[in-house]
């Protein structure tokens, strides 16, 4: 399974503000057409369950995940619990820079998509 890491640099931003927006999964459909719907259930403490529906190629991918939010380290770890991926685990991490910029890093360490999701038919 491949490992994927993506970094986004956000100039002149507060790490805490970026993290608050990042952890607001239910708001994602407002920011991108790629995310159709996210339903979030607070399971108590720093753990959430979320159900995702996203546009992918000529179809829709759906999955559920368990999200562990750590506001102290500005990180989110997730593990798929059900859905179209064979496996999908990873993390989000927010880093501050001395110049006032912020980096958001997305890493997935286990990522395997159901093969028919890549079908061109």
Short mmCIF file of the N, C-alpha and C atoms (twelve columns), coordinates in Angstrom:
data_MODEL
# 
_entry.id   MODEL 
# 
loop_
_atom_site.group_PDB 
_atom_site.id 
_atom_site.type_symbol 
_atom_site.label_atom_id 
_atom_site.label_alt_id 
_atom_site.label_comp_id 
_atom_site.label_asym_id 
_atom_site.label_seq_id 
_atom_site.Cartn_x 
_atom_site.Cartn_y 
_atom_site.Cartn_z 
_atom_site.pdbx_PDB_model_num 
ATOM 1   N N  . UNK A 1   0.832   -1.173 0.000   1 
ATOM 2   C CA . UNK A 1   0.000   0.000  0.000   1 
ATOM 3   C C  . UNK A 1   0.880   1.241  0.000   1 
ATOM 4   N N  . UNK A 2   0.540   2.217  -0.819  1 
ATOM 5   C CA . UNK A 2   1.361   3.414  -0.897  1 
ATOM 6   C C  . UNK A 2   1.166   4.323  0.312   1 
ATOM 7   N N  . UNK A 3   2.209   5.104  0.600   1 
ATOM 8   C CA . UNK A 3   2.087   6.177  1.575   1 
ATOM 9   C C  . UNK A 3   2.008   7.474  0.793   1 
ATOM 10  N N  . UNK A 4   1.085   8.329  1.153   1 
ATOM 11  C CA . UNK A 4   0.902   9.603  0.481   1 
ATOM 12  C C  . UNK A 4   1.019   10.700 1.518   1 
ATOM 13  N N  . UNK A 5   1.826   11.730 1.212   1 
ATOM 14  C CA . UNK A 5   1.931   12.901 2.075   1 
ATOM 15  C C  . UNK A 5   1.724   14.139 1.224   1 
ATOM 16  N N  . UNK A 6   0.830   14.998 1.665   1 
ATOM 17  C CA . UNK A 6   0.563   16.265 0.990   1 
ATOM 18  C C  . UNK A 6   0.726   17.389 1.997   1 
ATOM 19  N N  . UNK A 7   1.430   18.446 1.597   1 
ATOM 20  C CA . UNK A 7   1.597   19.632 2.433   1 
ATOM 21  C C  . UNK A 7   0.937   20.826 1.755   1 
ATOM 22  N N  . UNK A 8   0.260   21.642 2.550   1 
ATOM 23  C CA . UNK A 8   -0.302  22.899 2.068   1 
ATOM 24  C C  . UNK A 8   0.243   24.016 2.942   1 
ATOM 25  N N  . UNK A 9   0.825   25.040 2.324   1 
ATOM 26  C CA . UNK A 9   1.366   26.186 3.036   1 
ATOM 27  C C  . UNK A 9   0.343   27.309 3.013   1 
ATOM 28  N N  . UNK A 10  0.011   27.820 4.185   1 
ATOM 29  C CA . UNK A 10  -0.967  28.894 4.315   1 
ATOM 30  C C  . UNK A 10  -0.249  30.104 4.904   1 
ATOM 31  N N  . UNK A 11  -0.039  31.157 4.114   1 
ATOM 32  C CA . UNK A 11  0.686   32.318 4.623   1 
ATOM 33  C C  . UNK A 11  -0.165  33.131 5.594   1 
ATOM 34  N N  . UNK A 12  0.511   33.756 6.536   1 
ATOM 35  C CA . UNK A 12  -0.140  34.674 7.478   1 
ATOM 36  C C  . UNK A 12  -1.411  34.087 8.080   1 
ATOM 37  N N  . UNK A 13  -1.247  32.987 8.794   1 
ATOM 38  C CA . UNK A 13  -2.396  32.317 9.401   1 
ATOM 39  C C  . UNK A 13  -2.044  31.904 10.824  1 
ATOM 40  N N  . UNK A 14  -3.061  31.723 11.612  1 
ATOM 41  C CA . UNK A 14  -2.907  31.212 12.970  1 
ATOM 42  C C  . UNK A 14  -3.070  29.692 12.940  1 
ATOM 43  N N  . UNK A 15  -2.123  28.965 13.517  1 
ATOM 44  C CA . UNK A 15  -2.216  27.502 13.543  1 
ATOM 45  C C  . UNK A 15  -3.492  27.048 14.247  1 
ATOM 46  N N  . UNK A 16  -3.862  27.711 15.322  1 
ATOM 47  C CA . UNK A 16  -5.079  27.332 16.055  1 
ATOM 48  C C  . UNK A 16  -6.321  27.541 15.190  1 
ATOM 49  N N  . UNK A 17  -6.379  28.655 14.453  1 
ATOM 50  C CA . UNK A 17  -7.529  28.909 13.577  1 
ATOM 51  C C  . UNK A 17  -7.598  27.899 12.434  1 
ATOM 52  N N  . UNK A 18  -6.444  27.587 11.854  1 
ATOM 53  C CA . UNK A 18  -6.398  26.595 10.776  1 
ATOM 54  C C  . UNK A 18  -6.848  25.241 11.305  1 
ATOM 55  N N  . UNK A 19  -6.377  24.852 12.481  1 
ATOM 56  C CA . UNK A 19  -6.764  23.570 13.064  1 
ATOM 57  C C  . UNK A 19  -8.263  23.521 13.350  1 
ATOM 58  N N  . UNK A 20  -8.835  24.611 13.861  1 
ATOM 59  C CA . UNK A 20  -10.275 24.650 14.124  1 
ATOM 60  C C  . UNK A 20  -11.076 24.444 12.839  1 
ATOM 61  N N  . UNK A 21  -10.621 25.043 11.751  1 
ATOM 62  C CA . UNK A 21  -11.321 24.866 10.475  1 
ATOM 63  C C  . UNK A 21  -11.115 23.441 9.950   1 
ATOM 64  N N  . UNK A 22  -9.907  22.914 10.098  1 
ATOM 65  C CA . UNK A 22  -9.596  21.565 9.637   1 
ATOM 66  C C  . UNK A 22  -10.448 20.514 10.343  1 
ATOM 67  N N  . UNK A 23  -10.657 20.671 11.631  1 
ATOM 68  C CA . UNK A 23  -11.401 19.672 12.399  1 
ATOM 69  C C  . UNK A 23  -12.916 19.786 12.226  1 
ATOM 70  N N  . UNK A 24  -13.387 20.816 11.548  1 
ATOM 71  C CA . UNK A 24  -14.819 21.013 11.310  1 
ATOM 72  C C  . UNK A 24  -15.237 20.274 10.032  1 
ATOM 73  N N  . UNK A 25  -15.200 18.947 10.091  1 
ATOM 74  C CA . UNK A 25  -15.469 18.125 8.912   1 
ATOM 75  C C  . UNK A 25  -16.826 18.421 8.276   1 
ATOM 76  N N  . UNK A 26  -17.842 18.664 9.089   1 
ATOM 77  C CA . UNK A 26  -19.194 18.882 8.567   1 
ATOM 78  C C  . UNK A 26  -19.264 20.104 7.654   1 
ATOM 79  N N  . UNK A 27  -18.319 21.028 7.789   1 
ATOM 80  C CA . UNK A 27  -18.317 22.237 6.955   1 
ATOM 81  C C  . UNK A 27  -17.638 22.027 5.604   1 
ATOM 82  N N  . UNK A 28  -16.937 20.932 5.399   1 
ATOM 83  C CA . UNK A 28  -16.173 20.729 4.173   1 
ATOM 84  C C  . UNK A 28  -16.986 20.922 2.888   1 
ATOM 85  N N  . UNK A 29  -18.237 20.448 2.820   1 
ATOM 86  C CA . UNK A 29  -18.996 20.650 1.574   1 
ATOM 87  C C  . UNK A 29  -19.180 22.130 1.205   1 
ATOM 88  N N  . UNK A 30  -19.061 23.035 2.173   1 
ATOM 89  C CA . UNK A 30  -19.162 24.467 1.865   1 
ATOM 90  C C  . UNK A 30  -17.930 24.971 1.114   1 
ATOM 91  N N  . UNK A 31  -16.800 24.269 1.250   1 
ATOM 92  C CA . UNK A 31  -15.542 24.747 0.696   1 
ATOM 93  C C  . UNK A 31  -15.133 24.078 -0.608  1 
ATOM 94  N N  . UNK A 32  -15.719 22.921 -0.916  1 
ATOM 95  C CA . UNK A 32  -15.336 22.202 -2.134  1 
ATOM 96  C C  . UNK A 32  -16.496 21.360 -2.658  1 
ATOM 97  N N  . UNK A 33  -16.624 21.318 -3.973  1 
ATOM 98  C CA . UNK A 33  -17.640 20.460 -4.598  1 
ATOM 99  C C  . UNK A 33  -17.246 18.990 -4.548  1 
ATOM 100 N N  . UNK A 34  -15.982 18.700 -4.273  1 
ATOM 101 C CA . UNK A 34  -15.529 17.307 -4.214  1 
ATOM 102 C C  . UNK A 34  -16.153 16.555 -3.043  1 
ATOM 103 N N  . UNK A 35  -16.436 17.258 -1.954  1 
ATOM 104 C CA . UNK A 35  -17.047 16.628 -0.776  1 
ATOM 105 C C  . UNK A 35  -18.552 16.862 -0.852  1 
ATOM 106 N N  . UNK A 36  -19.286 15.781 -0.985  1 
ATOM 107 C CA . UNK A 36  -20.737 15.868 -1.101  1 
ATOM 108 C C  . UNK A 36  -21.401 16.053 0.262   1 
ATOM 109 N N  . UNK A 37  -20.937 15.245 1.246   1 
ATOM 110 C CA . UNK A 37  -21.567 15.273 2.564   1 
ATOM 111 C C  . UNK A 37  -20.633 14.655 3.598   1 
ATOM 112 N N  . UNK A 38  -20.648 15.230 4.790   1 
ATOM 113 C CA . UNK A 38  -19.944 14.646 5.933   1 
ATOM 114 C C  . UNK A 38  -20.885 14.744 7.131   1 
ATOM 115 N N  . UNK A 39  -21.165 13.616 7.740   1 
ATOM 116 C CA . UNK A 39  -21.964 13.576 8.964   1 
ATOM 117 C C  . UNK A 39  -21.031 13.218 10.113  1 
ATOM 118 N N  . UNK A 40  -21.131 13.958 11.201  1 
ATOM 119 C CA . UNK A 40  -20.217 13.776 12.324  1 
ATOM 120 C C  . UNK A 40  -21.012 13.424 13.576  1 
ATOM 121 N N  . UNK A 41  -20.527 12.420 14.315  1 
ATOM 122 C CA . UNK A 41  -21.106 12.044 15.602  1 
ATOM 123 C C  . UNK A 41  -20.020 12.167 16.658  1 
ATOM 124 N N  . UNK A 42  -20.272 12.975 17.671  1 
ATOM 125 C CA . UNK A 42  -19.337 13.124 18.779  1 
ATOM 126 C C  . UNK A 42  -19.497 11.917 19.686  1 
ATOM 127 N N  . UNK A 43  -18.438 11.148 19.836  1 
ATOM 128 C CA . UNK A 43  -18.513 9.938  20.655  1 
ATOM 129 C C  . UNK A 43  -17.977 10.174 22.061  1 
ATOM 130 N N  . UNK A 44  -17.645 11.412 22.359  1 
ATOM 131 C CA . UNK A 44  -17.153 11.756 23.685  1 
ATOM 132 C C  . UNK A 44  -15.652 11.963 23.690  1 
ATOM 133 N N  . UNK A 45  -15.208 12.825 24.564  1 
ATOM 134 C CA . UNK A 45  -13.782 13.107 24.640  1 
ATOM 135 C C  . UNK A 45  -13.284 13.731 23.357  1 
ATOM 136 N N  . UNK A 46  -12.167 13.240 22.873  1 
ATOM 137 C CA . UNK A 46  -11.556 13.772 21.659  1 
ATOM 138 C C  . UNK A 46  -11.755 12.860 20.458  1 
ATOM 139 N N  . UNK A 47  -12.809 12.044 20.495  1 
ATOM 140 C CA . UNK A 47  -13.050 11.083 19.426  1 
ATOM 141 C C  . UNK A 47  -14.365 11.395 18.723  1 
ATOM 142 N N  . UNK A 48  -14.318 11.336 17.400  1 
ATOM 143 C CA . UNK A 48  -15.503 11.531 16.567  1 
ATOM 144 C C  . UNK A 48  -15.646 10.345 15.640  1 
ATOM 145 N N  . UNK A 49  -16.868 10.075 15.224  1 
ATOM 146 C CA . UNK A 49  -17.120 9.181  14.103  1 
ATOM 147 C C  . UNK A 49  -17.653 10.048 12.976  1 
ATOM 148 N N  . UNK A 50  -17.131 9.852  11.768  1 
ATOM 149 C CA . UNK A 50  -17.593 10.658 10.640  1 
ATOM 150 C C  . UNK A 50  -17.885 9.762  9.445   1 
ATOM 151 N N  . UNK A 51  -18.913 10.136 8.707   1 
ATOM 152 C CA . UNK A 51  -19.338 9.428  7.500   1 
ATOM 153 C C  . UNK A 51  -19.161 10.380 6.325   1 
ATOM 154 N N  . UNK A 52  -18.429 9.928  5.314   1 
ATOM 155 C CA . UNK A 52  -18.028 10.764 4.187   1 
ATOM 156 C C  . UNK A 52  -18.633 10.270 2.886   1 
ATOM 157 N N  . UNK A 53  -18.970 11.217 2.011   1 
ATOM 158 C CA . UNK A 53  -19.396 10.946 0.651   1 
ATOM 159 C C  . UNK A 53  -18.701 11.985 -0.234  1 
ATOM 160 N N  . UNK A 54  -17.840 11.500 -1.160  1 
ATOM 161 C CA . UNK A 54  -17.064 12.421 -1.997  1 
ATOM 162 C C  . UNK A 54  -17.162 12.011 -3.465  1 
ATOM 163 N N  . UNK A 55  -17.088 12.995 -4.335  1 
ATOM 164 C CA . UNK A 55  -17.041 12.733 -5.770  1 
ATOM 165 C C  . UNK A 55  -15.664 12.200 -6.119  1 
ATOM 166 N N  . UNK A 56  -15.641 11.123 -6.907  1 
ATOM 167 C CA . UNK A 56  -14.377 10.525 -7.320  1 
ATOM 168 C C  . UNK A 56  -14.530 9.973  -8.723  1 
ATOM 169 N N  . UNK A 57  -13.751 10.502 -9.648  1 
ATOM 170 C CA . UNK A 57  -13.827 10.131 -11.053 1 
ATOM 171 C C  . UNK A 57  -15.270 10.231 -11.530 1 
ATOM 172 N N  . UNK A 58  -15.857 9.133  -11.980 1 
ATOM 173 C CA . UNK A 58  -17.236 9.164  -12.481 1 
ATOM 174 C C  . UNK A 58  -18.226 8.622  -11.472 1 
ATOM 175 N N  . UNK A 59  -17.862 8.647  -10.199 1 
ATOM 176 C CA . UNK A 59  -18.750 8.083  -9.191  1 
ATOM 177 C C  . UNK A 59  -18.587 8.754  -7.849  1 
ATOM 178 N N  . UNK A 60  -19.010 8.042  -6.839  1 
ATOM 179 C CA . UNK A 60  -19.006 8.557  -5.471  1 
ATOM 180 C C  . UNK A 60  -18.333 7.527  -4.574  1 
ATOM 181 N N  . UNK A 61  -17.393 7.980  -3.758  1 
ATOM 182 C CA . UNK A 61  -16.788 7.135  -2.729  1 
ATOM 183 C C  . UNK A 61  -17.449 7.462  -1.396  1 
ATOM 184 N N  . UNK A 62  -17.726 6.438  -0.624  1 
ATOM 185 C CA . UNK A 62  -18.325 6.624  0.699   1 
ATOM 186 C C  . UNK A 62  -17.539 5.794  1.709   1 
ATOM 187 N N  . UNK A 63  -17.349 6.336  2.889   1 
ATOM 188 C CA . UNK A 63  -16.691 5.602  3.965   1 
ATOM 189 C C  . UNK A 63  -17.031 6.225  5.307   1 
ATOM 190 N N  . UNK A 64  -16.790 5.450  6.357   1 
ATOM 191 C CA . UNK A 64  -16.925 5.908  7.738   1 
ATOM 192 C C  . UNK A 64  -15.560 5.802  8.382   1 
ATOM 193 N N  . UNK A 65  -15.277 6.733  9.298   1 
ATOM 194 C CA . UNK A 65  -13.989 6.700  9.973   1 
ATOM 195 C C  . UNK A 65  -14.114 7.110  11.422  1 
ATOM 196 N N  . UNK A 66  -13.142 6.677  12.209  1 
ATOM 197 C CA . UNK A 66  -13.001 7.094  13.604  1 
ATOM 198 C C  . UNK A 66  -11.881 8.124  13.622  1 
ATOM 199 N N  . UNK A 67  -12.174 9.299  14.161  1 
ATOM 200 C CA . UNK A 67  -11.223 10.410 14.183  1 
ATOM 201 C C  . UNK A 67  -10.829 10.708 15.621  1 
ATOM 202 N N  . UNK A 68  -9.536  10.779 15.864  1 
ATOM 203 C CA . UNK A 68  -9.020  11.140 17.183  1 
ATOM 204 C C  . UNK A 68  -8.392  12.515 17.083  1 
ATOM 205 N N  . UNK A 69  -9.004  13.481 17.744  1 
ATOM 206 C CA . UNK A 69  -8.601  14.879 17.680  1 
ATOM 207 C C  . UNK A 69  -7.688  15.185 18.864  1 
ATOM 208 N N  . UNK A 70  -6.512  15.775 18.597  1 
ATOM 209 C CA . UNK A 70  -5.621  16.193 19.668  1 
ATOM 210 C C  . UNK A 70  -5.320  17.677 19.485  1 
ATOM 211 N N  . UNK A 71  -6.070  18.514 20.202  1 
ATOM 212 C CA . UNK A 71  -5.913  19.960 20.080  1 
ATOM 213 C C  . UNK A 71  -4.561  20.436 20.617  1 
ATOM 214 N N  . UNK A 72  -3.975  19.696 21.545  1 
ATOM 215 C CA . UNK A 72  -2.668  20.089 22.096  1 
ATOM 216 C C  . UNK A 72  -1.555  19.975 21.062  1 
ATOM 217 N N  . UNK A 73  -1.600  18.936 20.237  1 
ATOM 218 C CA . UNK A 73  -0.562  18.737 19.219  1 
ATOM 219 C C  . UNK A 73  -1.017  19.175 17.830  1 
ATOM 220 N N  . UNK A 74  -2.238  19.719 17.747  1 
ATOM 221 C CA . UNK A 74  -2.824  20.159 16.473  1 
ATOM 222 C C  . UNK A 74  -2.789  19.032 15.444  1 
ATOM 223 N N  . UNK A 75  -3.274  17.867 15.873  1 
ATOM 224 C CA . UNK A 75  -3.254  16.700 14.984  1 
ATOM 225 C C  . UNK A 75  -4.566  15.929 15.045  1 
ATOM 226 N N  . UNK A 76  -4.839  15.228 13.972  1 
ATOM 227 C CA . UNK A 76  -6.015  14.365 13.852  1 
ATOM 228 C C  . UNK A 76  -5.537  13.045 13.256  1 
ATOM 229 N N  . UNK A 77  -5.815  11.950 13.935  1 
ATOM 230 C CA . UNK A 77  -5.538  10.619 13.405  1 
ATOM 231 C C  . UNK A 77  -6.866  9.972  13.037  1 
ATOM 232 N N  . UNK A 78  -6.905  9.289  11.914  1 
ATOM 233 C CA . UNK A 78  -8.157  8.651  11.493  1 
ATOM 234 C C  . UNK A 78  -7.914  7.233  11.013  1 
ATOM 235 N N  . UNK A 79  -8.967  6.421  11.171  1 
ATOM 236 C CA . UNK A 79  -8.976  5.037  10.715  1 
ATOM 237 C C  . UNK A 79  -10.342 4.740  10.120  1 
ATOM 238 N N  . UNK A 80  -10.358 4.252  8.888   1 
ATOM 239 C CA . UNK A 80  -11.630 3.864  8.286   1 
ATOM 240 C C  . UNK A 80  -12.223 2.700  9.060   1 
ATOM 241 N N  . UNK A 81  -13.523 2.768  9.327   1 
ATOM 242 C CA . UNK A 81  -14.223 1.682  10.002  1 
ATOM 243 C C  . UNK A 81  -15.135 0.908  9.062   1 
ATOM 244 N N  . UNK A 82  -15.481 1.525  7.910   1 
ATOM 245 C CA . UNK A 82  -16.345 0.876  6.937   1 
ATOM 246 C C  . UNK A 82  -16.290 1.698  5.658   1 
ATOM 247 N N  . UNK A 83  -16.552 1.057  4.508   1 
ATOM 248 C CA . UNK A 83  -16.677 1.841  3.297   1 
ATOM 249 C C  . UNK A 83  -15.992 1.270  2.079   1 
ATOM 250 N N  . UNK A 84  -15.856 2.127  1.064   1 
ATOM 251 C CA . UNK A 84  -15.382 1.724  -0.252  1 
ATOM 252 C C  . UNK A 84  -13.886 1.458  -0.328  1 
ATOM 253 N N  . UNK A 85  -13.114 1.973  0.611   1 
ATOM 254 C CA . UNK A 85  -11.688 1.684  0.616   1 
ATOM 255 C C  . UNK A 85  -11.474 0.302  1.235   1 
ATOM 256 N N  . UNK A 86  -10.462 -0.397 0.754   1 
ATOM 257 C CA . UNK A 86  -10.051 -1.619 1.453   1 
ATOM 258 C C  . UNK A 86  -9.479  -1.226 2.802   1 
ATOM 259 N N  . UNK A 87  -8.589  -0.235 2.796   1 
ATOM 260 C CA . UNK A 87  -8.037  0.338  4.024   1 
ATOM 261 C C  . UNK A 87  -7.819  1.834  3.792   1 
ATOM 262 N N  . UNK A 88  -7.949  2.615  4.859   1 
ATOM 263 C CA . UNK A 88  -7.711  4.056  4.757   1 
ATOM 264 C C  . UNK A 88  -7.454  4.579  6.164   1 
ATOM 265 N N  . UNK A 89  -6.183  4.769  6.485   1 
ATOM 266 C CA . UNK A 89  -5.756  5.282  7.790   1 
ATOM 267 C C  . UNK A 89  -4.761  6.405  7.544   1 
ATOM 268 N N  . UNK A 90  -4.733  7.376  8.443   1 
ATOM 269 C CA . UNK A 90  -3.763  8.439  8.276   1 
ATOM 270 C C  . UNK A 90  -3.891  9.521  9.331   1 
ATOM 271 N N  . UNK A 91  -3.357  10.701 8.983   1 
ATOM 272 C CA . UNK A 91  -3.361  11.799 9.950   1 
ATOM 273 C C  . UNK A 91  -3.310  13.151 9.256   1 
ATOM 274 N N  . UNK A 92  -3.712  14.150 10.015  1 
ATOM 275 C CA . UNK A 92  -3.570  15.565 9.664   1 
ATOM 276 C C  . UNK A 92  -2.734  16.202 10.772  1 
ATOM 277 N N  . UNK A 93  -1.848  17.102 10.400  1 
ATOM 278 C CA . UNK A 93  -1.023  17.794 11.391  1 
ATOM 279 C C  . UNK A 93  -0.835  19.230 10.940  1 
ATOM 280 N N  . UNK A 94  -0.966  20.168 11.890  1 
ATOM 281 C CA . UNK A 94  -0.790  21.593 11.610  1 
ATOM 282 C C  . UNK A 94  0.491   22.059 12.285  1 
ATOM 283 N N  . UNK A 95  1.350   22.745 11.506  1 
ATOM 284 C CA . UNK A 95  2.629   23.255 12.012  1 
ATOM 285 C C  . UNK A 95  2.693   24.769 11.833  1 
ATOM 286 N N  . UNK A 96  3.207   25.468 12.835  1 
ATOM 287 C CA . UNK A 96  3.456   26.913 12.736  1 
ATOM 288 C C  . UNK A 96  4.871   27.163 12.230  1 
ATOM 289 N N  . UNK A 97  5.046   28.268 11.519  1 
ATOM 290 C CA . UNK A 97  6.369   28.712 11.080  1 
ATOM 291 C C  . UNK A 97  6.680   30.061 11.723  1 
ATOM 292 N N  . UNK A 98  7.954   30.351 11.965  1 
ATOM 293 C CA . UNK A 98  8.327   31.627 12.593  1 
ATOM 294 C C  . UNK A 98  7.888   32.857 11.795  1 
ATOM 295 N N  . UNK A 99  7.723   32.701 10.467  1 
ATOM 296 C CA . UNK A 99  7.339   33.849 9.638   1 
ATOM 297 C C  . UNK A 99  5.828   34.099 9.634   1 
ATOM 298 N N  . UNK A 100 5.075   33.343 10.449  1 
ATOM 299 C CA . UNK A 100 3.627   33.536 10.527  1 
ATOM 300 C C  . UNK A 100 2.826   32.642 9.605   1 
ATOM 301 N N  . UNK A 101 3.489   31.797 8.847   1 
ATOM 302 C CA . UNK A 101 2.786   30.865 7.970   1 
ATOM 303 C C  . UNK A 101 2.462   29.579 8.741   1 
ATOM 304 N N  . UNK A 102 1.604   28.776 8.143   1 
ATOM 305 C CA . UNK A 102 1.187   27.501 8.720   1 
ATOM 306 C C  . UNK A 102 1.261   26.440 7.625   1 
ATOM 307 N N  . UNK A 103 1.727   25.258 7.982   1 
ATOM 308 C CA . UNK A 103 1.678   24.108 7.080   1 
ATOM 309 C C  . UNK A 103 0.651   23.116 7.610   1 
ATOM 310 N N  . UNK A 104 -0.194  22.642 6.709   1 
ATOM 311 C CA . UNK A 104 -1.098  21.536 7.009   1 
ATOM 312 C C  . UNK A 104 -0.558  20.327 6.264   1 
ATOM 313 N N  . UNK A 105 -0.263  19.261 7.001   1 
ATOM 314 C CA . UNK A 105 0.256   18.028 6.395   1 
ATOM 315 C C  . UNK A 105 -0.782  16.921 6.530   1 
ATOM 316 N N  . UNK A 106 -1.107  16.318 5.390   1 
ATOM 317 C CA . UNK A 106 -1.982  15.151 5.343   1 
ATOM 318 C C  . UNK A 106 -1.112  13.954 4.988   1 
ATOM 319 N N  . UNK A 107 -1.193  12.909 5.778   1 
ATOM 320 C CA . UNK A 107 -0.447  11.682 5.491   1 
ATOM 321 C C  . UNK A 107 -1.382  10.497 5.634   1 
ATOM 322 N N  . UNK A 108 -1.369  9.644  4.635   1 
ATOM 323 C CA . UNK A 108 -2.073  8.372  4.758   1 
ATOM 324 C C  . UNK A 108 -1.042  7.266  4.657   1 
ATOM 325 N N  . UNK A 109 -1.036  6.410  5.655   1 
ATOM 326 C CA . UNK A 109 -0.051  5.338  5.710   1 
ATOM 327 C C  . UNK A 109 -0.630  4.013  5.253   1 
ATOM 328 N N  . UNK A 110 -1.927  3.913  5.238   1 
ATOM 329 C CA . UNK A 110 -2.603  2.729  4.715   1 
ATOM 330 C C  . UNK A 110 -3.697  3.222  3.799   1 
ATOM 331 N N  . UNK A 111 -3.558  2.938  2.518   1 
ATOM 332 C CA . UNK A 111 -4.493  3.476  1.541   1 
ATOM 333 C C  . UNK A 111 -4.647  2.467  0.429   1 
ATOM 334 N N  . UNK A 112 -5.809  1.887  0.328   1 
ATOM 335 C CA . UNK A 112 -6.081  0.924  -0.728  1 
ATOM 336 C C  . UNK A 112 -7.534  1.093  -1.136  1 
ATOM 337 N N  . UNK A 113 -7.735  1.516  -2.374  1 
ATOM 338 C CA . UNK A 113 -9.087  1.788  -2.862  1 
ATOM 339 C C  . UNK A 113 -9.649  0.547  -3.536  1 
ATOM 340 N N  . UNK A 114 -10.912 0.337  -3.278  1 
ATOM 341 C CA . UNK A 114 -11.644 -0.728 -3.945  1 
ATOM 342 C C  . UNK A 114 -11.382 -0.617 -5.445  1 
ATOM 343 N N  . UNK A 115 -10.971 -1.681 -6.071  1 
ATOM 344 C CA . UNK A 115 -10.490 -1.627 -7.466  1 
ATOM 345 C C  . UNK A 115 -11.523 -1.066 -8.442  1 
ATOM 346 N N  . UNK A 116 -12.783 -1.330 -8.266  1 
ATOM 347 C CA . UNK A 116 -13.764 -0.839 -9.249  1 
ATOM 348 C C  . UNK A 116 -13.881 0.683  -9.215  1 
ATOM 349 N N  . UNK A 117 -13.361 1.325  -8.157  1 
ATOM 350 C CA . UNK A 117 -13.374 2.785  -8.112  1 
ATOM 351 C C  . UNK A 117 -12.489 3.366  -9.210  1 
ATOM 352 N N  . UNK A 118 -11.527 2.577  -9.701  1 
ATOM 353 C CA . UNK A 118 -10.627 3.045  -10.734 1 
ATOM 354 C C  . UNK A 118 -11.066 2.618  -12.136 1 
ATOM 355 N N  . UNK A 119 -12.198 1.968  -12.224 1 
ATOM 356 C CA . UNK A 119 -12.695 1.521  -13.518 1 
ATOM 357 C C  . UNK A 119 -13.023 2.712  -14.401 1 
ATOM 358 N N  . UNK A 120 -12.694 2.625  -15.678 1 
ATOM 359 C CA . UNK A 120 -13.004 3.704  -16.610 1 
ATOM 360 C C  . UNK A 120 -14.290 3.433  -17.369 1 
ATOM 361 N N  . UNK A 121 -14.957 2.358  -17.044 1 
ATOM 362 C CA . UNK A 121 -16.221 2.017  -17.729 1 
ATOM 363 C C  . UNK A 121 -17.342 2.845  -17.203 1 
# 
